[in-house]
Amino acid sequence: MLLMGGCANYDYPGELSLGEKMVSATGQSLEGDLVVIPKDFAGEKTLLLFGYVQDSQFDIDRWLIGLDMTETPVNVYEIPTIQGMAPRMFSGFIDNGMRKGIPKELWKGVVTVYEDGDKIQRFTGNINPNNARVMLLDAQGKILYFYDRGFSVAALKEVRVLVGVEGNATF
């Protein structure tokens, strides 16, 4: 896990625009399944929570708790996205560390991206890497929403409106 904190080789401001299709990237779930983003999420709206360093887990956890507490009906995936050759060499070690801290029933929803990590970070931007990147995709893989400033209740409410939940998030 220590490798994750020091692996941001380049700083990217981001290249995405709302309405465009998410770049294609390949990762592996903690269950061991190959996942192609966004292809494997086609047919339903999907919320992706990208984390580029270990400290972004704090934001991701707050998003997951907020989504659960508000019973927001959307498929959610955590996407640890790690750039660089060194993390790829230690991917088994890193993934096993994550498995130890995540209940087995949640492993399918954690998809680690190594080989395409630089590609995703270039697309979404990785300035302020402690902030999670939150991306809502439509059923065709187009970006409906993007947020890269951590967690906020206002941002959660925006996601809820876009997934078609009536009313506002309440805590």
mmCIF file of C-alpha atoms in Angstrom:
data_model
loop_
_atom_site.group_PDB
_atom_site.id
_atom_site.type_symbol
_atom_site.label_atom_id
_atom_site.label_comp_id
_atom_site.label_asym_id
_atom_site.label_seq_id
_atom_site.Cartn_x
_atom_site.Cartn_y
_atom_site.Cartn_z
ATOM 1 C CA MET A 1 0.000 0.000 0.000
ATOM 2 C CA LEU A 2 2.920 2.333 0.527
ATOM 3 C CA LEU A 3 3.664 2.188 -3.183
ATOM 4 C CA MET A 4 0.293 3.717 -3.997
ATOM 5 C CA GLY A 5 1.172 6.982 -2.290
ATOM 6 C CA GLY A 6 4.311 7.592 -4.307
ATOM 7 C CA CYS A 7 3.294 6.432 -7.750
ATOM 8 C CA ALA A 8 1.871 9.551 -9.347
ATOM 9 C CA ASN A 9 4.518 9.932 -12.046
ATOM 10 C CA TYR A 10 2.876 12.836 -13.846
ATOM 11 C CA ASP A 11 0.349 15.527 -13.018
ATOM 12 C CA TYR A 12 -2.570 15.816 -15.449
ATOM 13 C CA PRO A 13 -5.289 18.485 -15.414
ATOM 14 C CA GLY A 14 -7.845 16.166 -17.090
ATOM 15 C CA GLU A 15 -9.336 15.945 -20.559
ATOM 16 C CA LEU A 16 -12.928 14.776 -20.126
ATOM 17 C CA SER A 17 -16.145 16.531 -21.052
ATOM 18 C CA LEU A 18 -19.659 15.704 -19.923
ATOM 19 C CA GLY A 19 -21.559 13.812 -22.597
ATOM 20 C CA GLU A 20 -18.512 12.086 -24.039
ATOM 21 C CA LYS A 21 -17.834 8.389 -23.671
ATOM 22 C CA MET A 22 -15.556 7.173 -20.892
ATOM 23 C CA VAL A 23 -12.180 5.991 -22.182
ATOM 24 C CA SER A 24 -11.811 2.246 -22.378
ATOM 25 C CA ALA A 25 -9.651 0.679 -19.677
ATOM 26 C CA THR A 26 -9.093 -2.801 -18.348
ATOM 27 C CA GLY A 27 -8.868 -3.795 -14.710
ATOM 28 C CA GLN A 28 -9.387 -6.775 -12.475
ATOM 29 C CA SER A 29 -11.880 -7.144 -9.651
ATOM 30 C CA LEU A 30 -10.625 -8.365 -6.309
ATOM 31 C CA GLU A 31 -12.529 -11.572 -7.154
ATOM 32 C CA GLY A 32 -10.121 -12.025 -10.066
ATOM 33 C CA ASP A 33 -12.508 -11.181 -12.913
ATOM 34 C CA LEU A 34 -11.304 -9.144 -15.890
ATOM 35 C CA VAL A 35 -13.380 -5.947 -16.228
ATOM 36 C CA VAL A 36 -13.449 -3.670 -19.278
ATOM 37 C CA ILE A 37 -14.579 -0.143 -18.414
ATOM 38 C CA PRO A 38 -17.103 1.109 -19.591
ATOM 39 C CA LYS A 39 -18.097 -1.864 -21.792
ATOM 40 C CA ASP A 40 -18.886 -4.218 -18.906
ATOM 41 C CA PHE A 41 -21.180 -1.611 -17.320
ATOM 42 C CA ALA A 42 -23.345 -1.139 -20.441
ATOM 43 C CA GLY A 43 -27.103 -1.207 -20.028
ATOM 44 C CA GLU A 44 -27.377 0.581 -16.676
ATOM 45 C CA LYS A 45 -26.249 3.795 -15.073
ATOM 46 C CA THR A 46 -23.061 3.166 -13.122
ATOM 47 C CA LEU A 47 -21.184 5.287 -10.598
ATOM 48 C CA LEU A 48 -17.407 4.916 -10.627
ATOM 49 C CA LEU A 49 -15.351 6.044 -7.635
ATOM 50 C CA PHE A 50 -11.728 6.446 -8.748
ATOM 51 C CA GLY A 51 -8.939 6.561 -6.189
ATOM 52 C CA TYR A 52 -5.360 7.381 -7.181
ATOM 53 C CA VAL A 53 -3.636 7.191 -3.796
ATOM 54 C CA GLN A 54 -4.423 5.395 -0.560
ATOM 55 C CA ASP A 55 -5.652 8.617 1.073
ATOM 56 C CA SER A 56 -8.486 8.925 -1.485
ATOM 57 C CA GLN A 57 -10.139 5.986 0.303
ATOM 58 C CA PHE A 58 -11.438 8.480 2.860
ATOM 59 C CA ASP A 59 -13.533 10.221 0.171
ATOM 60 C CA ILE A 60 -14.609 6.928 -1.370
ATOM 61 C CA ASP A 61 -15.824 5.650 1.990
ATOM 62 C CA ARG A 62 -17.864 8.823 2.556
ATOM 63 C CA TRP A 63 -19.435 8.456 -0.894
ATOM 64 C CA LEU A 64 -20.286 4.806 -0.221
ATOM 65 C CA ILE A 65 -21.804 5.626 3.176
ATOM 66 C CA GLY A 66 -23.819 8.529 1.719
ATOM 67 C CA LEU A 67 -25.103 6.409 -1.166
ATOM 68 C CA ASP A 68 -26.064 3.617 1.220
ATOM 69 C CA MET A 69 -27.728 5.887 3.782
ATOM 70 C CA THR A 70 -29.812 7.564 1.077
ATOM 71 C CA GLU A 71 -30.574 4.227 -0.605
ATOM 72 C CA THR A 72 -29.471 5.614 -3.967
ATOM 73 C CA PRO A 73 -30.324 2.963 -6.574
ATOM 74 C CA VAL A 74 -27.193 2.868 -8.741
ATOM 75 C CA ASN A 75 -24.463 0.324 -9.427
ATOM 76 C CA VAL A 76 -21.265 1.527 -7.750
ATOM 77 C CA TYR A 77 -17.684 0.418 -8.339
ATOM 78 C CA GLU A 78 -14.523 1.461 -6.536
ATOM 79 C CA ILE A 79 -11.737 1.829 -9.072
ATOM 80 C CA PRO A 80 -8.265 2.037 -7.504
ATOM 81 C CA THR A 81 -6.257 3.395 -10.437
ATOM 82 C CA ILE A 82 -2.517 3.181 -10.091
ATOM 83 C CA GLN A 83 -0.049 4.437 -12.676
ATOM 84 C CA GLY A 84 3.540 3.371 -13.137
ATOM 85 C CA MET A 85 5.613 0.254 -13.682
ATOM 86 C CA ALA A 86 6.504 -0.378 -10.013
ATOM 87 C CA PRO A 87 2.878 -0.833 -8.871
ATOM 88 C CA ARG A 88 2.262 -3.259 -11.742
ATOM 89 C CA MET A 89 5.184 -5.353 -10.534
ATOM 90 C CA PHE A 90 3.662 -5.440 -7.038
ATOM 91 C CA SER A 91 0.006 -5.683 -8.100
ATOM 92 C CA GLY A 92 -0.532 -9.022 -6.370
ATOM 93 C CA PHE A 93 0.832 -7.643 -3.108
ATOM 94 C CA ILE A 94 -1.293 -4.488 -3.394
ATOM 95 C CA ASP A 95 -4.474 -6.406 -4.281
ATOM 96 C CA ASN A 96 -3.944 -8.875 -1.417
ATOM 97 C CA GLY A 97 -3.574 -5.930 0.955
ATOM 98 C CA MET A 98 -6.911 -4.559 -0.249
ATOM 99 C CA ARG A 99 -8.576 -7.974 0.087
ATOM 100 C CA LYS A 100 -7.526 -8.091 3.736
ATOM 101 C CA GLY A 101 -9.365 -4.837 4.442
ATOM 102 C CA ILE A 102 -12.503 -5.419 2.362
ATOM 103 C CA PRO A 103 -15.187 -8.044 3.101
ATOM 104 C CA LYS A 104 -15.203 -10.806 0.465
ATOM 105 C CA GLU A 105 -18.813 -10.073 -0.547
ATOM 106 C CA LEU A 106 -17.661 -6.623 -1.753
ATOM 107 C CA TRP A 107 -14.678 -7.793 -3.844
ATOM 108 C CA LYS A 108 -16.669 -7.814 -7.090
ATOM 109 C CA GLY A 109 -17.251 -4.054 -6.729
ATOM 110 C CA VAL A 110 -13.558 -3.183 -6.416
ATOM 111 C CA VAL A 111 -11.790 -3.111 -9.789
ATOM 112 C CA THR A 112 -8.087 -2.267 -9.733
ATOM 113 C CA VAL A 113 -6.597 -0.684 -12.861
ATOM 114 C CA TYR A 114 -2.828 -0.914 -13.292
ATOM 115 C CA GLU A 115 -1.897 -1.094 -16.983
ATOM 116 C CA ASP A 116 -4.357 1.647 -18.006
ATOM 117 C CA GLY A 117 -3.832 3.688 -14.823
ATOM 118 C CA ASP A 118 -1.964 6.472 -16.600
ATOM 119 C CA LYS A 119 -4.636 6.589 -19.322
ATOM 120 C CA ILE A 120 -7.474 7.039 -16.806
ATOM 121 C CA GLN A 121 -5.566 9.586 -14.741
ATOM 122 C CA ARG A 122 -4.767 11.585 -17.882
ATOM 123 C CA PHE A 123 -8.476 11.506 -18.825
ATOM 124 C CA THR A 124 -9.916 12.454 -15.418
ATOM 125 C CA GLY A 125 -7.020 14.510 -14.119
ATOM 126 C CA ASN A 126 -4.954 13.660 -11.091
ATOM 127 C CA ILE A 127 -4.138 17.060 -9.602
ATOM 128 C CA ASN A 128 -5.000 16.816 -5.870
ATOM 129 C CA PRO A 129 -4.758 13.006 -5.930
ATOM 130 C CA ASN A 130 -6.205 12.599 -2.414
ATOM 131 C CA ASN A 131 -9.604 13.586 -3.829
ATOM 132 C CA ALA A 132 -11.660 10.737 -5.230
ATOM 133 C CA ARG A 133 -12.955 11.154 -8.770
ATOM 134 C CA VAL A 134 -16.683 10.462 -9.034
ATOM 135 C CA MET A 135 -18.093 9.656 -12.458
ATOM 136 C CA LEU A 136 -21.656 8.704 -13.333
ATOM 137 C CA LEU A 137 -22.020 6.871 -16.638
ATOM 138 C CA ASP A 138 -25.237 6.416 -18.565
ATOM 139 C CA ALA A 139 -26.256 3.023 -19.993
ATOM 140 C CA GLN A 140 -24.056 3.637 -23.070
ATOM 141 C CA GLY A 141 -20.930 4.611 -21.112
ATOM 142 C CA LYS A 142 -21.267 8.360 -21.629
ATOM 143 C CA ILE A 143 -20.329 10.658 -18.764
ATOM 144 C CA LEU A 144 -23.360 12.240 -17.105
ATOM 145 C CA TYR A 145 -21.569 13.627 -14.068
ATOM 146 C CA PHE A 146 -18.030 14.195 -12.861
ATOM 147 C CA TYR A 147 -16.808 15.524 -9.529
ATOM 148 C CA ASP A 148 -13.234 15.665 -8.253
ATOM 149 C CA ARG A 149 -13.400 17.731 -5.070
ATOM 150 C CA GLY A 150 -13.819 14.966 -2.488
ATOM 151 C CA PHE A 151 -17.231 14.398 -0.980
ATOM 152 C CA SER A 152 -20.085 16.822 -0.434
ATOM 153 C CA VAL A 153 -23.758 16.387 0.315
ATOM 154 C CA ALA A 154 -24.568 18.772 -2.563
ATOM 155 C CA ALA A 155 -22.644 16.532 -4.975
ATOM 156 C CA LEU A 156 -24.468 13.466 -3.638
ATOM 157 C CA LYS A 157 -27.789 15.229 -4.251
ATOM 158 C CA GLU A 158 -26.749 15.971 -7.845
ATOM 159 C CA VAL A 159 -25.951 12.291 -8.417
ATOM 160 C CA ARG A 160 -29.306 11.275 -6.930
ATOM 161 C CA VAL A 161 -31.166 13.598 -9.309
ATOM 162 C CA LEU A 162 -29.256 12.159 -12.285
ATOM 163 C CA VAL A 163 -30.066 8.565 -11.306
ATOM 164 C CA GLY A 164 -33.721 9.514 -11.135
ATOM 165 C CA VAL A 165 -34.332 9.546 -7.402
ATOM 166 C CA GLU A 166 -37.233 11.807 -6.454
ATOM 167 C CA GLY A 167 -36.518 14.397 -3.801
ATOM 168 C CA ASN A 168 -33.231 15.194 -2.121
ATOM 169 C CA ALA A 169 -30.738 13.225 -0.121
ATOM 170 C CA THR A 170 -31.466 13.330 3.579
ATOM 171 C CA PHE A 171 -29.245 12.418 6.513
#
